[in-house]
Amino acid sequence: MVLDDTLRGVFGRALQPLVRAADRAGLRPNHLTAVGLAFGLAAAVAAGRGAWWWALGLWLVGRVPDGLDGLLARRQGAASDHGGFLDIMADFAGYGAFVLGVAVALPDARVACAALLLAYYLNGSAFLAISGLAEKQARQVVEGERSLQFVRGLTEGTETITAHAVFALLGALRPSAVPVAVWVFTALVLVTVGQRVRFGWQVLRD
């Protein structure tokens, strides 16, 4: 959604001191991707154990290196397809693991979490299918600097990061509200699935 592009610009400028520090330290983009994934998985474990404040903190801290890797790649002139591949795999792994952690900790939320994981599966399939088939046809259907042709939708990275943070916050303060929050976000992700399916159907059949 527009929120993703707006925040990418805002945080891109705000994170430049960290990007420069990472560059001086000799870090590479894939190092930051791995660190972000490690924090995401640690947050998932904390969620699974019901340590919600730890889950929230680890989740939010882990999004920083996840946002830095692309900026560092562009600074170093090291943007690559394999880096983009690792980045999207790390994102999907972190998102899925966190939802699994919520399901482990809260039995009442398990059906909602299963539905959300299905929505993620459909959303990722639509997104990757459009990107891959567009590349096969040598067509640029989406403008942008990312490794993949990222079709816009209602729920993207910013919304997903926020939703998972809300799950952890509610887990700490009001666990009974977590299933409702998960169902609401599932519905929003399914709207995004519909948007991407419609876009792909229109663009790829031309």
PDB file of C-alpha atoms in Angstrom:
ATOM      1  CA  MET A   1       0.000   0.000   0.000  1.00  0.00           C
ATOM      2  CA  VAL A   2       1.074   3.648  -0.128  1.00  0.00           C
ATOM      3  CA  LEU A   3       2.128   3.337   3.507  1.00  0.00           C
ATOM      4  CA  ASP A   4       4.979   1.035   2.539  1.00  0.00           C
ATOM      5  CA  ASP A   5       6.418   3.448  -0.023  1.00  0.00           C
ATOM      6  CA  THR A   6       6.045   6.423   2.316  1.00  0.00           C
ATOM      7  CA  LEU A   7       7.708   4.731   5.265  1.00  0.00           C
ATOM      8  CA  ARG A   8      10.460   3.279   3.094  1.00  0.00           C
ATOM      9  CA  GLY A   9      11.384   6.842   2.180  1.00  0.00           C
ATOM     10  CA  VAL A  10      11.155   8.157   5.746  1.00  0.00           C
ATOM     11  CA  PHE A  11      13.038   5.283   7.366  1.00  0.00           C
ATOM     12  CA  GLY A  12      15.460   5.131   4.460  1.00  0.00           C
ATOM     13  CA  ARG A  13      16.661   8.607   5.352  1.00  0.00           C
ATOM     14  CA  ALA A  14      16.556   7.998   9.102  1.00  0.00           C
ATOM     15  CA  LEU A  15      18.566   4.787   8.833  1.00  0.00           C
ATOM     16  CA  GLN A  16      21.390   6.230   6.756  1.00  0.00           C
ATOM     17  CA  PRO A  17      23.722   6.667   9.788  1.00  0.00           C
ATOM     18  CA  LEU A  18      23.280   2.960  10.564  1.00  0.00           C
ATOM     19  CA  VAL A  19      23.850   2.067   6.923  1.00  0.00           C
ATOM     20  CA  ARG A  20      27.109   4.020   6.917  1.00  0.00           C
ATOM     21  CA  ALA A  21      28.170   2.388  10.187  1.00  0.00           C
ATOM     22  CA  ALA A  22      27.405  -1.081   8.817  1.00  0.00           C
ATOM     23  CA  ASP A  23      29.392  -0.287   5.683  1.00  0.00           C
ATOM     24  CA  ARG A  24      32.393   0.908   7.698  1.00  0.00           C
ATOM     25  CA  ALA A  25      32.201  -2.246   9.818  1.00  0.00           C
ATOM     26  CA  GLY A  26      32.546  -4.358   6.686  1.00  0.00           C
ATOM     27  CA  LEU A  27      29.096  -5.888   6.899  1.00  0.00           C
ATOM     28  CA  ARG A  28      27.400  -7.165   3.778  1.00  0.00           C
ATOM     29  CA  PRO A  29      23.664  -7.050   3.001  1.00  0.00           C
ATOM     30  CA  ASN A  30      23.254 -10.802   3.495  1.00  0.00           C
ATOM     31  CA  HIS A  31      24.715 -10.491   6.997  1.00  0.00           C
ATOM     32  CA  LEU A  32      21.924  -8.086   7.910  1.00  0.00           C
ATOM     33  CA  THR A  33      19.311 -10.326   6.311  1.00  0.00           C
ATOM     34  CA  ALA A  34      20.546 -13.198   8.488  1.00  0.00           C
ATOM     35  CA  VAL A  35      20.487 -11.047  11.628  1.00  0.00           C
ATOM     36  CA  GLY A  36      16.934  -9.925  10.891  1.00  0.00           C
ATOM     37  CA  LEU A  37      15.856 -13.526  10.388  1.00  0.00           C
ATOM     38  CA  ALA A  38      17.522 -14.597  13.635  1.00  0.00           C
ATOM     39  CA  PHE A  39      15.649 -11.927  15.577  1.00  0.00           C
ATOM     40  CA  GLY A  40      12.391 -12.861  13.857  1.00  0.00           C
ATOM     41  CA  LEU A  41      12.792 -16.518  14.765  1.00  0.00           C
ATOM     42  CA  ALA A  42      13.768 -15.590  18.324  1.00  0.00           C
ATOM     43  CA  ALA A  43      10.611 -13.471  18.549  1.00  0.00           C
ATOM     44  CA  ALA A  44       8.591 -16.461  17.351  1.00  0.00           C
ATOM     45  CA  VAL A  45      10.113 -18.668  20.053  1.00  0.00           C
ATOM     46  CA  ALA A  46       9.367 -16.029  22.680  1.00  0.00           C
ATOM     47  CA  ALA A  47       5.766 -15.800  21.458  1.00  0.00           C
ATOM     48  CA  GLY A  48       5.440 -19.577  21.604  1.00  0.00           C
ATOM     49  CA  ARG A  49       6.552 -19.496  25.235  1.00  0.00           C
ATOM     50  CA  GLY A  50       4.115 -16.708  26.068  1.00  0.00           C
ATOM     51  CA  ALA A  51       6.942 -14.222  26.717  1.00  0.00           C
ATOM     52  CA  TRP A  52       5.028 -11.511  24.912  1.00  0.00           C
ATOM     53  CA  TRP A  53       7.121  -8.493  25.839  1.00  0.00           C
ATOM     54  CA  TRP A  54      10.239 -10.300  24.683  1.00  0.00           C
ATOM     55  CA  ALA A  55       8.425 -11.313  21.514  1.00  0.00           C
ATOM     56  CA  LEU A  56       7.423  -7.714  20.853  1.00  0.00           C
ATOM     57  CA  GLY A  57      10.893  -6.319  21.484  1.00  0.00           C
ATOM     58  CA  LEU A  58      12.707  -8.957  19.454  1.00  0.00           C
ATOM     59  CA  TRP A  59      10.244  -8.592  16.606  1.00  0.00           C
ATOM     60  CA  LEU A  60      10.615  -4.819  16.365  1.00  0.00           C
ATOM     61  CA  VAL A  61      14.401  -4.832  16.805  1.00  0.00           C
ATOM     62  CA  GLY A  62      14.691  -7.496  14.118  1.00  0.00           C
ATOM     63  CA  ARG A  63      12.897  -5.319  11.599  1.00  0.00           C
ATOM     64  CA  VAL A  64      15.775  -2.826  11.698  1.00  0.00           C
ATOM     65  CA  PRO A  65      18.413  -5.026  10.004  1.00  0.00           C
ATOM     66  CA  ASP A  66      15.652  -6.284   7.729  1.00  0.00           C
ATOM     67  CA  GLY A  67      15.184  -2.710   6.558  1.00  0.00           C
ATOM     68  CA  LEU A  68      18.906  -2.011   6.371  1.00  0.00           C
ATOM     69  CA  ASP A  69      19.948  -4.830   4.050  1.00  0.00           C
ATOM     70  CA  GLY A  70      18.513  -3.294   0.883  1.00  0.00           C
ATOM     71  CA  LEU A  71      19.840   0.156   1.743  1.00  0.00           C
ATOM     72  CA  LEU A  72      23.293  -1.275   2.375  1.00  0.00           C
ATOM     73  CA  ALA A  73      23.166  -3.232  -0.883  1.00  0.00           C
ATOM     74  CA  ARG A  74      22.454  -0.071  -2.840  1.00  0.00           C
ATOM     75  CA  ARG A  75      25.175   1.855  -0.999  1.00  0.00           C
ATOM     76  CA  GLN A  76      27.723  -0.851  -1.776  1.00  0.00           C
ATOM     77  CA  GLY A  77      26.486  -1.370  -5.329  1.00  0.00           C
ATOM     78  CA  ALA A  78      25.838  -4.965  -4.321  1.00  0.00           C
ATOM     79  CA  ALA A  79      22.127  -5.319  -5.093  1.00  0.00           C
ATOM     80  CA  SER A  80      21.629  -8.765  -6.616  1.00  0.00           C
ATOM     81  CA  ASP A  81      19.012 -11.356  -7.431  1.00  0.00           C
ATOM     82  CA  HIS A  82      20.391 -13.819  -4.895  1.00  0.00           C
ATOM     83  CA  GLY A  83      20.220 -11.113  -2.220  1.00  0.00           C
ATOM     84  CA  GLY A  84      16.611 -10.405  -3.132  1.00  0.00           C
ATOM     85  CA  PHE A  85      15.878 -14.127  -2.980  1.00  0.00           C
ATOM     86  CA  LEU A  86      17.385 -14.458   0.491  1.00  0.00           C
ATOM     87  CA  ASP A  87      15.525 -11.366   1.674  1.00  0.00           C
ATOM     88  CA  ILE A  88      12.078 -12.576   0.603  1.00  0.00           C
ATOM     89  CA  MET A  89      12.733 -16.051   2.028  1.00  0.00           C
ATOM     90  CA  ALA A  90      13.799 -14.544   5.353  1.00  0.00           C
ATOM     91  CA  ASP A  91      10.694 -12.363   5.424  1.00  0.00           C
ATOM     92  CA  PHE A  92       8.340 -15.267   4.766  1.00  0.00           C
ATOM     93  CA  ALA A  93      10.128 -17.461   7.304  1.00  0.00           C
ATOM     94  CA  GLY A  94       9.920 -14.793   9.996  1.00  0.00           C
ATOM     95  CA  TYR A  95       6.271 -14.003   9.334  1.00  0.00           C
ATOM     96  CA  GLY A  96       5.187 -17.630   9.315  1.00  0.00           C
ATOM     97  CA  ALA A  97       7.232 -18.574  12.370  1.00  0.00           C
ATOM     98  CA  PHE A  98       5.767 -15.720  14.403  1.00  0.00           C
ATOM     99  CA  VAL A  99       2.195 -16.754  13.602  1.00  0.00           C
ATOM    100  CA  LEU A 100       3.101 -20.325  14.533  1.00  0.00           C
ATOM    101  CA  GLY A 101       4.463 -19.059  17.848  1.00  0.00           C
ATOM    102  CA  VAL A 102       1.176 -17.280  18.569  1.00  0.00           C
ATOM    103  CA  ALA A 103      -0.710 -20.489  17.789  1.00  0.00           C
ATOM    104  CA  VAL A 104       1.466 -22.515  20.151  1.00  0.00           C
ATOM    105  CA  ALA A 105       0.963 -20.086  23.014  1.00  0.00           C
ATOM    106  CA  LEU A 106      -2.772 -19.482  22.564  1.00  0.00           C
ATOM    107  CA  PRO A 107      -4.906 -22.538  21.730  1.00  0.00           C
ATOM    108  CA  ASP A 108      -7.963 -20.325  21.220  1.00  0.00           C
ATOM    109  CA  ALA A 109      -6.140 -18.546  18.410  1.00  0.00           C
ATOM    110  CA  ARG A 110      -5.035 -21.668  16.529  1.00  0.00           C
ATOM    111  CA  VAL A 111      -7.826 -21.748  13.954  1.00  0.00           C
ATOM    112  CA  ALA A 112      -7.358 -18.037  13.261  1.00  0.00           C
ATOM    113  CA  CYS A 113      -3.590 -18.522  12.948  1.00  0.00           C
ATOM    114  CA  ALA A 114      -4.099 -21.435  10.538  1.00  0.00           C
ATOM    115  CA  ALA A 115      -6.365 -19.215   8.437  1.00  0.00           C
ATOM    116  CA  LEU A 116      -3.771 -16.436   8.477  1.00  0.00           C
ATOM    117  CA  LEU A 117      -1.035 -18.821   7.357  1.00  0.00           C
ATOM    118  CA  LEU A 118      -3.280 -19.957   4.486  1.00  0.00           C
ATOM    119  CA  ALA A 119      -3.859 -16.309   3.559  1.00  0.00           C
ATOM    120  CA  TYR A 120      -0.088 -15.713   3.609  1.00  0.00           C
ATOM    121  CA  TYR A 121       0.378 -18.766   1.377  1.00  0.00           C
ATOM    122  CA  LEU A 122      -2.159 -17.508  -1.162  1.00  0.00           C
ATOM    123  CA  ASN A 123      -0.800 -13.970  -1.018  1.00  0.00           C
ATOM    124  CA  GLY A 124       2.789 -15.063  -1.511  1.00  0.00           C
ATOM    125  CA  SER A 125       1.806 -17.403  -4.334  1.00  0.00           C
ATOM    126  CA  ALA A 126      -0.038 -14.643  -6.204  1.00  0.00           C
ATOM    127  CA  PHE A 127       2.770 -12.142  -5.679  1.00  0.00           C
ATOM    128  CA  LEU A 128       5.552 -14.510  -6.753  1.00  0.00           C
ATOM    129  CA  ALA A 129       3.585 -15.942  -9.691  1.00  0.00           C
ATOM    130  CA  ILE A 130       2.938 -12.478 -11.125  1.00  0.00           C
ATOM    131  CA  SER A 131       6.568 -11.465 -10.685  1.00  0.00           C
ATOM    132  CA  GLY A 132       7.940 -14.690 -12.169  1.00  0.00           C
ATOM    133  CA  LEU A 133       5.594 -14.801 -15.166  1.00  0.00           C
ATOM    134  CA  ALA A 134       6.148 -11.130 -15.911  1.00  0.00           C
ATOM    135  CA  GLU A 135       9.895 -11.749 -15.975  1.00  0.00           C
ATOM    136  CA  LYS A 136       9.339 -14.769 -18.239  1.00  0.00           C
ATOM    137  CA  GLN A 137       7.461 -12.527 -20.659  1.00  0.00           C
ATOM    138  CA  ALA A 138      10.176  -9.869 -20.295  1.00  0.00           C
ATOM    139  CA  ARG A 139       7.578  -7.375 -19.133  1.00  0.00           C
ATOM    140  CA  GLN A 140       7.826  -4.650 -16.515  1.00  0.00           C
ATOM    141  CA  VAL A 141       4.366  -4.661 -14.955  1.00  0.00           C
ATOM    142  CA  VAL A 142       5.398  -2.875 -11.742  1.00  0.00           C
ATOM    143  CA  GLU A 143       7.825   0.002 -11.362  1.00  0.00           C
ATOM    144  CA  GLY A 144      10.344  -0.067  -8.533  1.00  0.00           C
ATOM    145  CA  GLU A 145      13.896  -0.796  -7.438  1.00  0.00           C
ATOM    146  CA  ARG A 146      13.246  -4.133  -5.747  1.00  0.00           C
ATOM    147  CA  SER A 147      14.614  -7.435  -7.039  1.00  0.00           C
ATOM    148  CA  LEU A 148      11.091  -8.711  -7.696  1.00  0.00           C
ATOM    149  CA  GLN A 149       8.206  -6.943  -9.383  1.00  0.00           C
ATOM    150  CA  PHE A 150       6.293  -6.204  -6.211  1.00  0.00           C
ATOM    151  CA  VAL A 151       2.565  -5.856  -6.897  1.00  0.00           C
ATOM    152  CA  ARG A 152       0.971  -3.383  -4.508  1.00  0.00           C
ATOM    153  CA  GLY A 153      -1.822  -4.432  -2.162  1.00  0.00           C
ATOM    154  CA  LEU A 154      -3.697  -3.495   0.987  1.00  0.00           C
ATOM    155  CA  THR A 155      -1.338  -5.398   3.291  1.00  0.00           C
ATOM    156  CA  GLU A 156       2.385  -5.283   2.659  1.00  0.00           C
ATOM    157  CA  GLY A 157       5.457  -5.314   4.869  1.00  0.00           C
ATOM    158  CA  THR A 158       4.586  -2.348   7.063  1.00  0.00           C
ATOM    159  CA  GLU A 159       1.084  -3.637   7.781  1.00  0.00           C
ATOM    160  CA  THR A 160       2.347  -7.144   8.506  1.00  0.00           C
ATOM    161  CA  ILE A 161       5.047  -5.922  10.882  1.00  0.00           C
ATOM    162  CA  THR A 162       2.477  -3.776  12.671  1.00  0.00           C
ATOM    163  CA  ALA A 163      -0.064  -6.594  12.880  1.00  0.00           C
ATOM    164  CA  HIS A 164       2.441  -8.993  14.434  1.00  0.00           C
ATOM    165  CA  ALA A 165       3.465  -6.345  16.936  1.00  0.00           C
ATOM    166  CA  VAL A 166      -0.219  -5.916  17.829  1.00  0.00           C
ATOM    167  CA  PHE A 167      -0.564  -9.683  18.333  1.00  0.00           C
ATOM    168  CA  ALA A 168       2.321  -9.618  20.819  1.00  0.00           C
ATOM    169  CA  LEU A 169       1.005  -6.519  22.585  1.00  0.00           C
ATOM    170  CA  LEU A 170      -2.451  -8.040  22.962  1.00  0.00           C
ATOM    171  CA  GLY A 171      -0.879 -11.302  24.094  1.00  0.00           C
ATOM    172  CA  ALA A 172       0.707  -9.395  26.963  1.00  0.00           C
ATOM    173  CA  LEU A 173      -2.273  -7.223  27.836  1.00  0.00           C
ATOM    174  CA  ARG A 174      -5.405  -9.034  26.676  1.00  0.00           C
ATOM    175  CA  PRO A 175      -4.841 -12.541  25.312  1.00  0.00           C
ATOM    176  CA  SER A 176      -8.541 -13.121  24.679  1.00  0.00           C
ATOM    177  CA  ALA A 177      -8.443 -10.406  22.004  1.00  0.00           C
ATOM    178  CA  VAL A 178      -5.667 -12.044  19.985  1.00  0.00           C
ATOM    179  CA  PRO A 179      -7.935 -14.387  17.965  1.00  0.00           C
ATOM    180  CA  VAL A 180     -10.096 -11.450  16.914  1.00  0.00           C
ATOM    181  CA  ALA A 181      -7.042  -9.451  15.851  1.00  0.00           C
ATOM    182  CA  VAL A 182      -5.716 -12.405  13.860  1.00  0.00           C
ATOM    183  CA  TRP A 183      -9.066 -12.897  12.110  1.00  0.00           C
ATOM    184  CA  VAL A 184      -9.236  -9.203  11.220  1.00  0.00           C
ATOM    185  CA  PHE A 185      -5.759  -9.237   9.730  1.00  0.00           C
ATOM    186  CA  THR A 186      -6.536 -12.471   7.886  1.00  0.00           C
ATOM    187  CA  ALA A 187      -9.471 -10.725   6.222  1.00  0.00           C
ATOM    188  CA  LEU A 188      -7.219  -7.835   5.187  1.00  0.00           C
ATOM    189  CA  VAL A 189      -4.634 -10.206   3.728  1.00  0.00           C
ATOM    190  CA  LEU A 190      -7.374 -11.962   1.757  1.00  0.00           C
ATOM    191  CA  VAL A 191      -8.399  -8.600   0.322  1.00  0.00           C
ATOM    192  CA  THR A 192      -4.795  -8.253  -0.849  1.00  0.00           C
ATOM    193  CA  VAL A 193      -4.980 -11.725  -2.401  1.00  0.00           C
ATOM    194  CA  GLY A 194      -8.036 -10.619  -4.338  1.00  0.00           C
ATOM    195  CA  GLN A 195      -6.274  -7.443  -5.495  1.00  0.00           C
ATOM    196  CA  ARG A 196      -3.252  -9.368  -6.744  1.00  0.00           C
ATOM    197  CA  VAL A 197      -5.284 -12.098  -8.437  1.00  0.00           C
ATOM    198  CA  ARG A 198      -7.306  -9.440 -10.248  1.00  0.00           C
ATOM    199  CA  PHE A 199      -4.146  -7.572 -11.246  1.00  0.00           C
ATOM    200  CA  GLY A 200      -2.423 -10.735 -12.468  1.00  0.00           C
ATOM    201  CA  TRP A 201      -5.470 -11.876 -14.424  1.00  0.00           C
ATOM    202  CA  GLN A 202      -5.710  -8.537 -16.197  1.00  0.00           C
ATOM    203  CA  VAL A 203      -2.025  -7.973 -16.870  1.00  0.00           C
ATOM    204  CA  LEU A 204      -0.824 -11.467 -17.774  1.00  0.00           C
ATOM    205  CA  ARG A 205      -3.606 -12.248 -20.240  1.00  0.00           C
ATOM    206  CA  ASP A 206      -2.906  -9.150 -22.390  1.00  0.00           C
TER     207      ASP A 206
END
